[in-house]
Coordinates of C-alpha atoms in Angstrom, one line a residue:
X1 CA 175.7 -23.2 -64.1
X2 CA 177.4 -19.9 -64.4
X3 CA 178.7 -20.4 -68.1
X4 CA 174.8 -21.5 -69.1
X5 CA 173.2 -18.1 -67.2
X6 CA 176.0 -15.6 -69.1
X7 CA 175.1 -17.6 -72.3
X8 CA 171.0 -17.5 -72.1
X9 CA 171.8 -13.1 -70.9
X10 CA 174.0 -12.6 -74.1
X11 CA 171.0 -14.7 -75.8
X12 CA 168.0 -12.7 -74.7
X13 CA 170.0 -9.5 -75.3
X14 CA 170.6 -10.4 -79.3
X15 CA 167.0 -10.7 -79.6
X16 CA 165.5 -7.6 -78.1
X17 CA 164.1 -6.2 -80.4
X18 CA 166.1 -3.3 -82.4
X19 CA 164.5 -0.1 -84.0
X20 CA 165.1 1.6 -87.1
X21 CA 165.8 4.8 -88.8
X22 CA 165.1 5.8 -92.6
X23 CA 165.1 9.0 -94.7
X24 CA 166.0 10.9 -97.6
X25 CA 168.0 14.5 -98.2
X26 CA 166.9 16.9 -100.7
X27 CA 167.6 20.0 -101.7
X28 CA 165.1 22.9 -100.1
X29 CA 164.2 24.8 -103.2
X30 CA 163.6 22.2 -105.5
X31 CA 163.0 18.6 -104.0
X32 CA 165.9 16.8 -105.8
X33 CA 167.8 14.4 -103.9
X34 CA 171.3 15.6 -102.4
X35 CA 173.2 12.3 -104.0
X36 CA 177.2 11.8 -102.3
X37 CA 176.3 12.9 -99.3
X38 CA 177.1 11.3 -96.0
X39 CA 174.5 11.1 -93.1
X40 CA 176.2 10.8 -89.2
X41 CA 173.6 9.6 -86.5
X42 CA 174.8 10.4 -82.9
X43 CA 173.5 9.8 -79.5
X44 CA 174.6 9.2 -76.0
X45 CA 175.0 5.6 -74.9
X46 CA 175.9 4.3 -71.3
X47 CA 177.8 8.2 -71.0
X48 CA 179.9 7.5 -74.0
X49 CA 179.2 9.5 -77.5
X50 CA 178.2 6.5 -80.4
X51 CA 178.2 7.6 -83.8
X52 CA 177.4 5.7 -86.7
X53 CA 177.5 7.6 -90.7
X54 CA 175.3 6.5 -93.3
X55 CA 175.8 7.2 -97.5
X56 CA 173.2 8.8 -99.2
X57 CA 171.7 6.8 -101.6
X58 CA 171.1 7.8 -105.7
X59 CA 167.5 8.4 -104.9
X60 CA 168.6 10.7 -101.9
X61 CA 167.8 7.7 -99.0
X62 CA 169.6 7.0 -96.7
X63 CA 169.0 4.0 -93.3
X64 CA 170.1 3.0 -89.9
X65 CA 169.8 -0.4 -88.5
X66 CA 169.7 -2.5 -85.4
X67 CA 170.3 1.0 -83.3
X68 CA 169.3 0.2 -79.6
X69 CA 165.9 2.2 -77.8
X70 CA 167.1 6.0 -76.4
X71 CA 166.6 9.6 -76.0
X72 CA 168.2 12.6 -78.1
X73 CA 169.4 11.1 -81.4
X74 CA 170.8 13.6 -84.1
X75 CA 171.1 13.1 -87.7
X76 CA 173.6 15.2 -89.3
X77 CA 173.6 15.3 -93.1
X78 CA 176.8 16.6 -94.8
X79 CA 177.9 17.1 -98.6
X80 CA 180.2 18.9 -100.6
X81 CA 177.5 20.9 -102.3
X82 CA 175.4 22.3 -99.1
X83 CA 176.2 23.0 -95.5
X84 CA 175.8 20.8 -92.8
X85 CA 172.2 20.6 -92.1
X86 CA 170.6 18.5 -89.0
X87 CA 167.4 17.1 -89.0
X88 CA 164.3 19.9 -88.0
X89 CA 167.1 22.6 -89.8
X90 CA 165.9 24.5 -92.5
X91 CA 168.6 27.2 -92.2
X92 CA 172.1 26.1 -90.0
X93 CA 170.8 29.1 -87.5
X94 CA 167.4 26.8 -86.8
X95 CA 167.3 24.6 -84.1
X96 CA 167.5 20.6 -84.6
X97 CA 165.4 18.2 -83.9
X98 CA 166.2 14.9 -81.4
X99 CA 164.8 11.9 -82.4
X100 CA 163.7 9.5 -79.2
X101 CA 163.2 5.8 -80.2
X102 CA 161.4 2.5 -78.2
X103 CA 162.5 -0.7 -78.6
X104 CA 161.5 -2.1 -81.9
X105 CA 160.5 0.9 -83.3
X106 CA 160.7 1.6 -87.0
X107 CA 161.1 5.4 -87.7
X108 CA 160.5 6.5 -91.5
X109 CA 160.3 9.5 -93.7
X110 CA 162.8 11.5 -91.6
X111 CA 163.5 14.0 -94.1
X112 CA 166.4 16.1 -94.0
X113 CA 166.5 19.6 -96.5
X114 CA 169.8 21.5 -96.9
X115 CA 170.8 24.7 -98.6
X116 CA 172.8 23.9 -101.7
X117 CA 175.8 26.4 -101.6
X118 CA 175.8 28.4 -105.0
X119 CA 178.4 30.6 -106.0
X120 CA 178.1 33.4 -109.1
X121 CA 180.6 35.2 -110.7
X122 CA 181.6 37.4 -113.3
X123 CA 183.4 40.5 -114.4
X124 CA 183.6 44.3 -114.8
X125 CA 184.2 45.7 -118.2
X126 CA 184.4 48.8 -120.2
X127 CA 182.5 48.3 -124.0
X128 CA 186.2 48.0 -125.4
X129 CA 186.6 44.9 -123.0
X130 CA 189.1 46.7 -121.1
X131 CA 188.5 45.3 -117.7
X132 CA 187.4 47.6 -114.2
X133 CA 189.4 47.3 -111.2
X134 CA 187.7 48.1 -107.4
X135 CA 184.2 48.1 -108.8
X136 CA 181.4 47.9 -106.4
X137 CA 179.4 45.0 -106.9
X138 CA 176.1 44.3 -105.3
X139 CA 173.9 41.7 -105.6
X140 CA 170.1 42.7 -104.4
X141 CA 167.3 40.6 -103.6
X142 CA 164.0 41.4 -104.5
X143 CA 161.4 42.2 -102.2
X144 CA 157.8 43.6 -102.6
X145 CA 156.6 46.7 -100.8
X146 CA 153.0 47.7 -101.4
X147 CA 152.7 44.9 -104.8
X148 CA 155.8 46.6 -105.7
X149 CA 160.0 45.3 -106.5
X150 CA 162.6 46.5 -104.4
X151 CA 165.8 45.8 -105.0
X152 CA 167.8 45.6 -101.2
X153 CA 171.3 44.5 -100.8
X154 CA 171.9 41.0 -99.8
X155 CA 175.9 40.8 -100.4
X156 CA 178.7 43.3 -101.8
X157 CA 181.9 42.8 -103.0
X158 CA 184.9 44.3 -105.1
X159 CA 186.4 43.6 -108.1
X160 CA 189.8 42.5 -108.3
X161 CA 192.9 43.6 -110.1
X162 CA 191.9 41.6 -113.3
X163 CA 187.7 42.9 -112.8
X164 CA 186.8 40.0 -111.2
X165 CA 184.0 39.3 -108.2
X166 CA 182.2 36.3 -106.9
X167 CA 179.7 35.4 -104.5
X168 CA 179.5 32.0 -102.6
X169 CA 177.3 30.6 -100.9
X170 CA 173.7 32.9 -101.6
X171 CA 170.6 30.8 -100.8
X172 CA 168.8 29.6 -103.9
X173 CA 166.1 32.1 -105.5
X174 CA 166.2 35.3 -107.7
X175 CA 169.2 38.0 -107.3
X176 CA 170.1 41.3 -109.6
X177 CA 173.5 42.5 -109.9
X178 CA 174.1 46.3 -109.4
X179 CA 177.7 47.8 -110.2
X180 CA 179.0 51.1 -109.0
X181 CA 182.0 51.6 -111.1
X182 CA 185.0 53.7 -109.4
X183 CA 184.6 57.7 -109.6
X184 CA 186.4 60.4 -108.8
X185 CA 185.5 60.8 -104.4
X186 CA 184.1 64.1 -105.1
X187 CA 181.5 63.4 -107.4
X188 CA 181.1 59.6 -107.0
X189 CA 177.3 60.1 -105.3
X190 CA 176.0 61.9 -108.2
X191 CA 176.7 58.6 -110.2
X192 CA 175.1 56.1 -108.3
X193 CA 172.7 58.1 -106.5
X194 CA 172.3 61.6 -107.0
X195 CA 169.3 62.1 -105.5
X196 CA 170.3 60.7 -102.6
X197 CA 173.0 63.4 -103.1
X198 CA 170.9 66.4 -103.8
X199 CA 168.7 65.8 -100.5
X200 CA 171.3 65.0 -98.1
X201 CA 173.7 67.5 -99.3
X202 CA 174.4 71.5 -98.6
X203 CA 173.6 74.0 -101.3
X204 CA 177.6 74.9 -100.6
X205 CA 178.7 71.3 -101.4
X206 CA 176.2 71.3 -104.3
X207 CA 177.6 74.6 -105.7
X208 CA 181.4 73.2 -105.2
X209 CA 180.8 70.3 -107.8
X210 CA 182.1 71.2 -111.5
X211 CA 178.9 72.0 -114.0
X212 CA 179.0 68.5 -116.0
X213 CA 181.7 66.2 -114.8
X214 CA 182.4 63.4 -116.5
X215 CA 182.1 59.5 -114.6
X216 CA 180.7 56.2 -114.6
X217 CA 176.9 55.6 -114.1
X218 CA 175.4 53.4 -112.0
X219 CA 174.7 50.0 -113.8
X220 CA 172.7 46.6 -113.9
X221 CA 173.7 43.4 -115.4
X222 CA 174.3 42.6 -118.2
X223 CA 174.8 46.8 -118.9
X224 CA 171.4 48.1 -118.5
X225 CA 169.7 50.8 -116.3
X226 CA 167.3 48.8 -113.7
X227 CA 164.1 48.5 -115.7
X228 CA 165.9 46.5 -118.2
X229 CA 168.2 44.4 -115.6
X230 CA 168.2 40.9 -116.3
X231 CA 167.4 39.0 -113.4
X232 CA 169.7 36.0 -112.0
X233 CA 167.5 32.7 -110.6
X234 CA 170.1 30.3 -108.8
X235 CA 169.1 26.8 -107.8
X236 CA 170.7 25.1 -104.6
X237 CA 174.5 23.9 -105.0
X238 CA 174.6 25.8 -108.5
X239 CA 177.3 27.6 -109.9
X240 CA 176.8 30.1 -112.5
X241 CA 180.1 31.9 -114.3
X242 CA 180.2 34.6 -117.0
X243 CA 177.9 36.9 -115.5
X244 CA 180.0 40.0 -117.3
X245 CA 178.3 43.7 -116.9
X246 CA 179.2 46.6 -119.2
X247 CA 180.1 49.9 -117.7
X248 CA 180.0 53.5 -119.9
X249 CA 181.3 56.5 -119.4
X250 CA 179.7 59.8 -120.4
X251 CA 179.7 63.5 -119.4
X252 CA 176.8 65.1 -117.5
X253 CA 175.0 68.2 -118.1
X254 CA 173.1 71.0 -117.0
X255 CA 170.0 72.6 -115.9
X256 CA 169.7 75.9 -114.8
X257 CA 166.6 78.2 -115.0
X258 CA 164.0 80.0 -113.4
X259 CA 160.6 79.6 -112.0
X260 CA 157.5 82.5 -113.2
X261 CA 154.5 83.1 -113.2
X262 CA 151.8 85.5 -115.1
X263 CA 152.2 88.1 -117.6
X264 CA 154.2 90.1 -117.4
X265 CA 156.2 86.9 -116.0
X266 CA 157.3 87.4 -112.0
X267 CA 159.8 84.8 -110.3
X268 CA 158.2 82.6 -107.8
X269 CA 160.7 82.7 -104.9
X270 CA 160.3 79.9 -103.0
X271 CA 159.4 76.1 -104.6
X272 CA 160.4 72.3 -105.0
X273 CA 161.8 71.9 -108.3
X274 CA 162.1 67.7 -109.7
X275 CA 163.8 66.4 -112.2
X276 CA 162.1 62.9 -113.3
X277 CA 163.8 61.2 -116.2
X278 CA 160.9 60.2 -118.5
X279 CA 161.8 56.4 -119.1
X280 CA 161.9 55.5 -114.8
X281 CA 159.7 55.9 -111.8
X282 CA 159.2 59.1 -110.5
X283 CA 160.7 57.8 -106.9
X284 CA 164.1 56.5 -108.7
X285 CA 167.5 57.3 -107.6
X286 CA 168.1 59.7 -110.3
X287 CA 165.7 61.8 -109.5
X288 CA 166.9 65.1 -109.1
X289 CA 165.7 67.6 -106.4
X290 CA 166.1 71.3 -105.9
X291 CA 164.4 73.6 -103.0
X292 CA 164.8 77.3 -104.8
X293 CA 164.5 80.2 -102.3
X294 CA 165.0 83.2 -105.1
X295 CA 163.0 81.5 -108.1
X296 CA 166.2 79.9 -109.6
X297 CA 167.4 76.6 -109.8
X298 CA 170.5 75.2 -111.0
X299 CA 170.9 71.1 -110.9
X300 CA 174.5 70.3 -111.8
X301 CA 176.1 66.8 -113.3
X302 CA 172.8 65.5 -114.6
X303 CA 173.0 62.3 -116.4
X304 CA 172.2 63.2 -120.5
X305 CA 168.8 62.1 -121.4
X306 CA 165.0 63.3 -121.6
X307 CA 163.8 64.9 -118.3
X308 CA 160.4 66.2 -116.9
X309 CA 161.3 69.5 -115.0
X310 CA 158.2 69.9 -112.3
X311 CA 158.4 73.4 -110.2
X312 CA 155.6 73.3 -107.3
X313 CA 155.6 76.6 -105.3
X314 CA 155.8 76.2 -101.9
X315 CA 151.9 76.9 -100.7
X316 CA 151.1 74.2 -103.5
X317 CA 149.1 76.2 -105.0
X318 CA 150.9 77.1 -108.4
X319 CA 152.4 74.1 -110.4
X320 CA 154.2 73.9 -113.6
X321 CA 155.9 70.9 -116.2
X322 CA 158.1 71.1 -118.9
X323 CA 160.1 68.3 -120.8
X324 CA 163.7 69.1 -121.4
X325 CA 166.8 67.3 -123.0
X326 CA 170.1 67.0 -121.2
X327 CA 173.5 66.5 -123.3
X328 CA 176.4 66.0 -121.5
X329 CA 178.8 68.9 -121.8
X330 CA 175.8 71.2 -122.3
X331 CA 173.5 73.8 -120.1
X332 CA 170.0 73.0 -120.5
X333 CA 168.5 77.1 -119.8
X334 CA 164.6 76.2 -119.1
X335 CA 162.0 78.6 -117.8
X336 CA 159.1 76.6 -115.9
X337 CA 155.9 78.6 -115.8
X338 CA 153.6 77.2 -113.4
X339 CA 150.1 78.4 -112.8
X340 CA 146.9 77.9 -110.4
X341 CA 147.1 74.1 -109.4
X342 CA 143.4 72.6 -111.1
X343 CA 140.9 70.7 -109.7
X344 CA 139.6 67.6 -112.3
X345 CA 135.6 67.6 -112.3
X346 CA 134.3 63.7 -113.3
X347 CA 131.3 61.6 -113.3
X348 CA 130.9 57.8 -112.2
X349 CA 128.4 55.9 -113.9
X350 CA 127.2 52.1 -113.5
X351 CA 126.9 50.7 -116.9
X352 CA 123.4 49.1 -117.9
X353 CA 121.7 51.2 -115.0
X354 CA 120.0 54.6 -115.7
X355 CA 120.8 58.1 -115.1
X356 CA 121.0 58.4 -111.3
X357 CA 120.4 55.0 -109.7
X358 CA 121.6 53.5 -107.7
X359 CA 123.0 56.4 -104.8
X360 CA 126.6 56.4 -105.8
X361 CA 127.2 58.4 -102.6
X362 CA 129.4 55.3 -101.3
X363 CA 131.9 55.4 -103.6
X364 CA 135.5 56.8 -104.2
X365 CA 137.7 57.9 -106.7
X366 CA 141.5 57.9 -106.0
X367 CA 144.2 59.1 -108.4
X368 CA 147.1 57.4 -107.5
X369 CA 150.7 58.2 -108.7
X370 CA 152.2 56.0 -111.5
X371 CA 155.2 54.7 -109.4
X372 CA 155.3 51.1 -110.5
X373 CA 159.0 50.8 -111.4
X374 CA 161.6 48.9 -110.1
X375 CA 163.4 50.7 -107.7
X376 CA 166.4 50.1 -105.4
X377 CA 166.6 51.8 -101.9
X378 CA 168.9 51.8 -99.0
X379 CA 167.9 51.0 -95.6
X380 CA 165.8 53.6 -93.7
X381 CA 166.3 56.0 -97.1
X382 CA 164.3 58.7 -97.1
X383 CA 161.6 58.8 -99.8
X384 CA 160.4 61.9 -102.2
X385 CA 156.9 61.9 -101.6
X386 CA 154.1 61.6 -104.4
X387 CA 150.8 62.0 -102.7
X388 CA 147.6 60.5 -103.7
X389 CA 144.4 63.0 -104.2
X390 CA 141.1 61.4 -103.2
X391 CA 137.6 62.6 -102.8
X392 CA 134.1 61.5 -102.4
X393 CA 131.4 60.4 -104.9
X394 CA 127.9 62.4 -104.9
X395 CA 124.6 60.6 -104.5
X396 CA 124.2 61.7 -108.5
X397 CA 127.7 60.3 -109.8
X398 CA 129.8 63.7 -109.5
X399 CA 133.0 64.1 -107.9
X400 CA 135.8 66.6 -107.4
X401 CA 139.5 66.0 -107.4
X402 CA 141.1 69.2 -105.8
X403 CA 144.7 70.3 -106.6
X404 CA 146.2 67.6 -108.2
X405 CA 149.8 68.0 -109.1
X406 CA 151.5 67.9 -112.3
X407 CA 152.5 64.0 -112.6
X408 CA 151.3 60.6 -114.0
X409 CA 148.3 59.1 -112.1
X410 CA 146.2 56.2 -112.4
X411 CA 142.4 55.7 -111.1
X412 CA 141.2 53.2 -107.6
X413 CA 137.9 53.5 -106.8
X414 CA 136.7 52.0 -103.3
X415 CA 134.7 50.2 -102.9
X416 CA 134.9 47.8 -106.3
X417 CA 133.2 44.9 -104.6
X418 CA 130.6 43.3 -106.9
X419 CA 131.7 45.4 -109.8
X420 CA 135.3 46.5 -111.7
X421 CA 136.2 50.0 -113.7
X422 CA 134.9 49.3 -117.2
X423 CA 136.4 52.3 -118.8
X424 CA 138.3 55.5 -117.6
X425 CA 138.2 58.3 -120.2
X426 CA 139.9 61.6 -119.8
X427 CA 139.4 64.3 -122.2
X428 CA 137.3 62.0 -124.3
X429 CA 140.0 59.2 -124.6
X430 CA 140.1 56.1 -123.1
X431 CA 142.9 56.1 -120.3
X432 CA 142.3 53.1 -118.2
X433 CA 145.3 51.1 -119.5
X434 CA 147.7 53.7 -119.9
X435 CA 146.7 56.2 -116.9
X436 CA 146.7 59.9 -117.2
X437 CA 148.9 62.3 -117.3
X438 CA 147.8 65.8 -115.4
X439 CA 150.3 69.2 -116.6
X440 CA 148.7 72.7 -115.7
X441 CA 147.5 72.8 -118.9
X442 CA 145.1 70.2 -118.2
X443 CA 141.1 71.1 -118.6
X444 CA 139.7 68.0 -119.3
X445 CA 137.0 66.3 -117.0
X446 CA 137.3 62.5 -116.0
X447 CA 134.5 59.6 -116.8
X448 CA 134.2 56.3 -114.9
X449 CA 131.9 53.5 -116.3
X450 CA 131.7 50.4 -113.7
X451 CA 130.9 47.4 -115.0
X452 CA 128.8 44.6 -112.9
X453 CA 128.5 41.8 -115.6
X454 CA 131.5 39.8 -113.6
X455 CA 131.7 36.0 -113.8
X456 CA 133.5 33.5 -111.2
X457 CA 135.8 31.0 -110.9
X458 CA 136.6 27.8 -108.9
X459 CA 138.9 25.1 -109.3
X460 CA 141.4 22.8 -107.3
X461 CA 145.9 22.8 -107.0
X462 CA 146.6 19.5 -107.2
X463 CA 150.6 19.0 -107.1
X464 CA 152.1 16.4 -109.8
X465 CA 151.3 13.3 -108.2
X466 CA 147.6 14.3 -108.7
X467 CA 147.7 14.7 -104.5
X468 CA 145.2 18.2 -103.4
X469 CA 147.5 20.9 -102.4
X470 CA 146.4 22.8 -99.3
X471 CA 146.7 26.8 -98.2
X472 CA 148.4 27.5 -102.0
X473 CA 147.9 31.0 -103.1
X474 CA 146.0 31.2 -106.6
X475 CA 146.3 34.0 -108.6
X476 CA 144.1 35.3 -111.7
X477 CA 146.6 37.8 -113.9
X478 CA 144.7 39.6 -116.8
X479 CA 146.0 39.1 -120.1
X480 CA 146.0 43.1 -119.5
X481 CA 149.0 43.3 -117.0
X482 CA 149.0 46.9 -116.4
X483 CA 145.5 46.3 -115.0
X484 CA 146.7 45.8 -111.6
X485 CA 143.1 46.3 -110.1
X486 CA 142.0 43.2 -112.3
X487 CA 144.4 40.9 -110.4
X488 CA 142.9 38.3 -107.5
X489 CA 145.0 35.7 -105.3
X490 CA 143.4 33.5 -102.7
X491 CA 144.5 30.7 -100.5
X492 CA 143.1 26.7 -101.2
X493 CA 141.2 25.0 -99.2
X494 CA 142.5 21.8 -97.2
X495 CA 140.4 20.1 -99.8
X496 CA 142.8 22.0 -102.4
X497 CA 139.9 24.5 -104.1
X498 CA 139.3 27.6 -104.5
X499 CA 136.8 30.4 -105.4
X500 CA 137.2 33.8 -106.9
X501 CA 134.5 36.1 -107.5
X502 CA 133.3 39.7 -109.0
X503 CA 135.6 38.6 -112.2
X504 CA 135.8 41.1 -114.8
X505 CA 135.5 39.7 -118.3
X506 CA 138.2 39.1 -120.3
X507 CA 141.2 36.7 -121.0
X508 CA 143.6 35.4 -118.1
X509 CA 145.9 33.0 -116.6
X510 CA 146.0 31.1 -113.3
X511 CA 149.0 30.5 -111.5
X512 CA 149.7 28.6 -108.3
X513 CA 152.5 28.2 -105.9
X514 CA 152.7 26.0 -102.6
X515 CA 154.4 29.8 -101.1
X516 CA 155.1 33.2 -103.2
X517 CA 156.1 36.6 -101.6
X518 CA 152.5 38.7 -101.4
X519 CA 152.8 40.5 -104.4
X520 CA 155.4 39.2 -106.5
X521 CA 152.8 38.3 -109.1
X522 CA 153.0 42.1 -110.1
X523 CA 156.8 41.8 -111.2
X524 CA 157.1 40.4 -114.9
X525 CA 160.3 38.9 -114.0
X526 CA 159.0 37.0 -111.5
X527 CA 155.8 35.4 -113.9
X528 CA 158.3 35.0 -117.0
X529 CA 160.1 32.3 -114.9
X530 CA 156.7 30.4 -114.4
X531 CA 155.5 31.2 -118.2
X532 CA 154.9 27.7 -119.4
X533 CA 152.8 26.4 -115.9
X534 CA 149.8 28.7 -116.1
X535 CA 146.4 27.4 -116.8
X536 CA 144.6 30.3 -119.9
X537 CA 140.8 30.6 -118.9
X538 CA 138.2 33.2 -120.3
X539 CA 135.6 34.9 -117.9
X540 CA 132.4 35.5 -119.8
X541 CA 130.2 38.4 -118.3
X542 CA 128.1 36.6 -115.7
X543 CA 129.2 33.2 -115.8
X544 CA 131.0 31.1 -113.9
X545 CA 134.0 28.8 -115.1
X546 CA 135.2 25.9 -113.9

C-alpha cells in the first residue's frame, strides 16, 4: 500500500500542469534581432537558486518550458555584441522586471531590448599624413536648445603614440568628432576657444601672449570647421574604423585700432568691441571679445580669415561695423567709426484687405538675431549676448524698432495664427529668406505683407505593417528650409491622424518618427539621414490636402 500511494504522488505531480515562457531580443534602436545570444532565467525554488539558459534563436526568439508556478523570475539576456540587459531594462542602470507565473500559465511576447556596444575609431594627422600624438579627441552629442544644435561632450580621449583613439561602447545614435590638437600651454586656449579666453582672461595675461603665434586650430572631422563637420550615425553593436581627421597649422594675426566718432573724429573711451568671423554664428567660440576703456583695442592671435569688427559704446547709444581681413603674421590697423544707434520705421499690412482694416494694434514685430549655427558649448559657459528688439504694432499698421544694433537679424511677428509673413522687404528688396543685415549706415524702412490664403492638412502614420501609429510627431518642412517660421510638428492621434492648420502655400515634405528630440527637424544633418522616407505634398492657398 505504501509503494502504490508514492507512485499515484509522483503521478499526480508529472501532470500538474506546467507554464511557459517565450520572447524575442532586439536591438533598441533598430528592432533587429540580437542572434548568438544566450538568455538565463533564474528564480528561487524551495530556498535554492534554479537557473536554466536558453539560445537565441535566428529570428531573435527565444522559450522556456515545463518551468513550475512562482514569484520573482528574471530573464537575463547576454551576447557578445551588447551588455547584459534583463527584462524591463532599457539602459543596465534601469530597474528589471520579475516575472510571477500560475500554474499552467503560458507567458508570451516578453521582449527583451539591449544596447548594442559600438566602438569608433580613427586617427590624428597632419595634411602630409604625418600622424599627431596626445591629441584631444572629443566626441559630442547633439542636442537642441531653442530649435537649435549643440554640440556637448559625451566622451574624450587621447591619441596615442602612433595618433590613434577609440571609443567603445557609445549608445547607438548620431555623434561629431572634435579634435584639439596639442599647443604650446601658453597659448593653447586661443586655439580651441579663444573667446572663451578673451572673457575669462586678464587684460595682463592678454597683453603677455606674443602678437600672432603660430598653433593648431580647433578641428572637426573629417578636417573641417563645425558648420561643415560631417556627422557620425552608429547603429547598436557597430563598429566603424577609419574615421581619420586632418589637422593644419597656421599663424595668427592681428587687430589693433581705435574707436571714433564725428568730425573732426574723437575716441570713444569706453565700449564692447566683437570680432565675428563672417562664415559662423555670431555666438561661436571664435568669437573675439574686447572691453576698451581708452578707445583702443588690440585682439591678439586671431585666426586669419574675414572678420566683422562691431564697436558698441558703452551707453549703447553709438554703434559701428566694419569688415576686415586677418592674415596670419600680419597687423590688421582698423579704425571703427560708430555713430547714433537708428531706429527702423515699417509698416504691416494684410494682403487682399484694404488700407487700414482690420486694427493691427494686436500684433508684433520682433527682429531676432541670426544665430542659427552649430555651436559647441561647455557646461554652465557663459554666453555673449545678442539681444532681440521688439515693439508693438499700431491700430494703422506702423511700428517702431528702437536702437537696434549692428548685426544680422531676422523678422517673428506674434501672433501669426490664422495667417504667415508673405513677404519681408527692407529697403525695397525682398529679405524674408535671407534676413537683414542692420550697419549704422542703415536708412531703410521695413515692410511686412501677411498672407491669410493658408490651406490644411490631415493624414494618418501608419508604421510598415500598415498598423496606426499613436502619439508620433509629424512635421511639415518647407521646401524653403531657412523659413523656420513655416515649419509645423504635431502629435497623432491614438487613431494615428493628424491635423495641421494656417499652412502657408507652397511646396513641402512630411516626416514622421515614433520619438525625435523637439527640434531636431531644424538641423540638416539630422533630415539628410531620413531623406528618402518623406511624403512631398503641395498646399494650395485655401485648400485642404489629404
Amino acid at each position: 500500500m505504501m509503494r502504490l500511494a508514492i507512485f499515484l504522488v509522483a503521478l499526480l505531480l508529472q501532470q500538474t500542469p506546467r507554464a511557459s515562457i517565450e520572447g524575442a531580443v532586439v536591438y533598441l534602436s533598430s528592432g533587429e534581432p540580437a542572434t548568438g545570444a544566450e538568455v538565463e532565467l533564474t528564480a528561487v525554488e524551495g530556498g535554492r537558486v534554479i537557473s536554466r539558459t536558453a539560445k537565441v534563436s535566428a529570428s531573435g526568439t527565444f522559450s522556456f518550458q515545463g518551468l513550475p508556478p512562482g514569484h520573482g523570475y528574471q530573464i537575463v539576456a547576454r551576447g557578445p555584441s551588447f551588455r547584459p540587459t534583463a527584462f524591463g531594462q532599457r539602459s543596465a542602470k534601469d530597474p528589471w522586471t520579475s516575472i510571477d507565473l500560475t500554474q499552467g500559465q503560458r507567458l508570451t511576447d516578453v521582449r527583451i531590448t539591449v544596447q548594442g556596444i559600438t566602438q569608433i575609431a580613427g586617427r590624428v594627422l597632419e595634411r602630409s599624413g604625418k600622424i599627431v600624438a596626445g591629441a584631444s579627441v572629443l566626441i559630442l552629442k547633439p542636442v537642441y536648445i531653442e530649435d537649435r544644435r549643440e554640440l556637448q561632450i559625451a566622451a574624450a580621449t587621447v591619441t596615442n603614440i602612433v595618433g590613434e583613439y577609440r571609443f567603445s561602447g557609445l549608445p547607438s545614435g548620431r555623434y561629431y568628432i572634435r579634435v584639439n590638437p596639442p599647443n604650446d600651454t601658453a597659448v593653447a586656449p586661443l586655439f580651441f576657444d579663444p573667446g572663451l579666453f578673451d572673457r575669462n582672461s586678464s587684460s595682463t595675461r592678454r597683453n603677455s601672449v606674443s602678437n600672432t603665434p603660430e598653433g593648431s586650430p580647433t578641428t572637426y572631422y573629417p578636417g573641417v570647421n563645425i558648420e561643415s563637420a560631417k556627422p557620425i550615425w552608429i547603429a547598436d553593436g557597430q563598429v566603424i574604423t577609419g574615421l581619420d581627421t586632418v589637422v593644419t597649422t597656421a599663424r595668427t594675426g592681428r587687430v589693433r585700432g581705435t574707436v571714433i566718432e564725428g568730425s573732426p573724429p574723437r575716441r570713444i573711451l569706453t565700449s564692447e568691441i566683437l570680432l565675428i568671423p563672417v562664415d559662423r554664428s555670431p555666438d561661436s567660440s571664435f568669437t573675439r571679445s574686447f572691453s576698451s576703456i581708452d578707445g583702443t583695442f588690440d585682439i591678439r592671435a586671431v585666426q586669419p580669415g574675414t572678420y566683422y569688427l562691431d564697436a558698441v559704446a558703452t551707453d549703447q547709444k553709438l554703434a559701428g561695423r566694419m569688415q576686415v581681413e586677418v592674415r596670419g603674421g600680419q597687423t590688421s590697423t582698423s579704425d571703427v567709426r560708430v555713430s547714433t544707434v537708428k531706429d527702423i520705421l515699417g509698416k504691416m499690412t494684410i494682403e487682399g484687405l484694404s488700407s487700414g482694416l482690420p486694427n493691427l494694434s494686436g500684433f508684433s514685430v520682433t527682429l531676432t538675431p541670426n544665430l542659427s549655427g552649430p555651436i559647441a558649448r561647455e557646461p554652465n559657459q557663459r554666453k555673449i549676448a545678442f539681444p532681440s528688439v521688439t515693439t508693438v504694432v499700431m491700430p494703422d499698421g506702423t511700428f517702431t524698432l528702437q536702437r537696434v544694433l549692428p548685426g544680422d537679424y531676422r523678422v517673428r511677428v506674434s501672433p501669426a495664427s490664422g495667417g504667415y509673413i508673405k513677404s519681408v522687404r527692407f529697403g525695397g528688396g525682398e529679405v524674408i529668406e535671407s534676413g537683414l543685415r542692420i550697419d549704422e549706415r542703415t536708412e531703410r524702412s521695413l515692410e511686412i505683407i501677411m498672407g491669410t490664403d493658408t490651406g490644411s492638412l490631415d493624414g494618418r502614420v501608419l508604421n510598415e505593417k500598415g498598423q496606426v501609429v499613436q502619439a508620433a510627431r509629424v512635421v511639415l518642412v518647407p521646401e524653403t528650409r531657412q523659413r523656420r517660421d513655416l515649419y509645423l510638428a504635431v502629435a497623432t492621434s491614438p487613431t494615428g491622424r493628424f491635423q495641421m492648420s494656417g499652412i502657408a502655400p507652397g511646396r513641402y515634405s512630411v516626416f514622421a518618427w515614433g520619438s525625435t528630440p523637439p527640434g531636431a527637424w531644424f538641423d540638416p544633418d539630422f533630415l539628410e539621414h531620413y531623406k528618402g522616407t518623406p511624403a512631398a505634398v503641395e498646399v494650395s492657398p485655401q485648400s485642404a490636402e489629404y
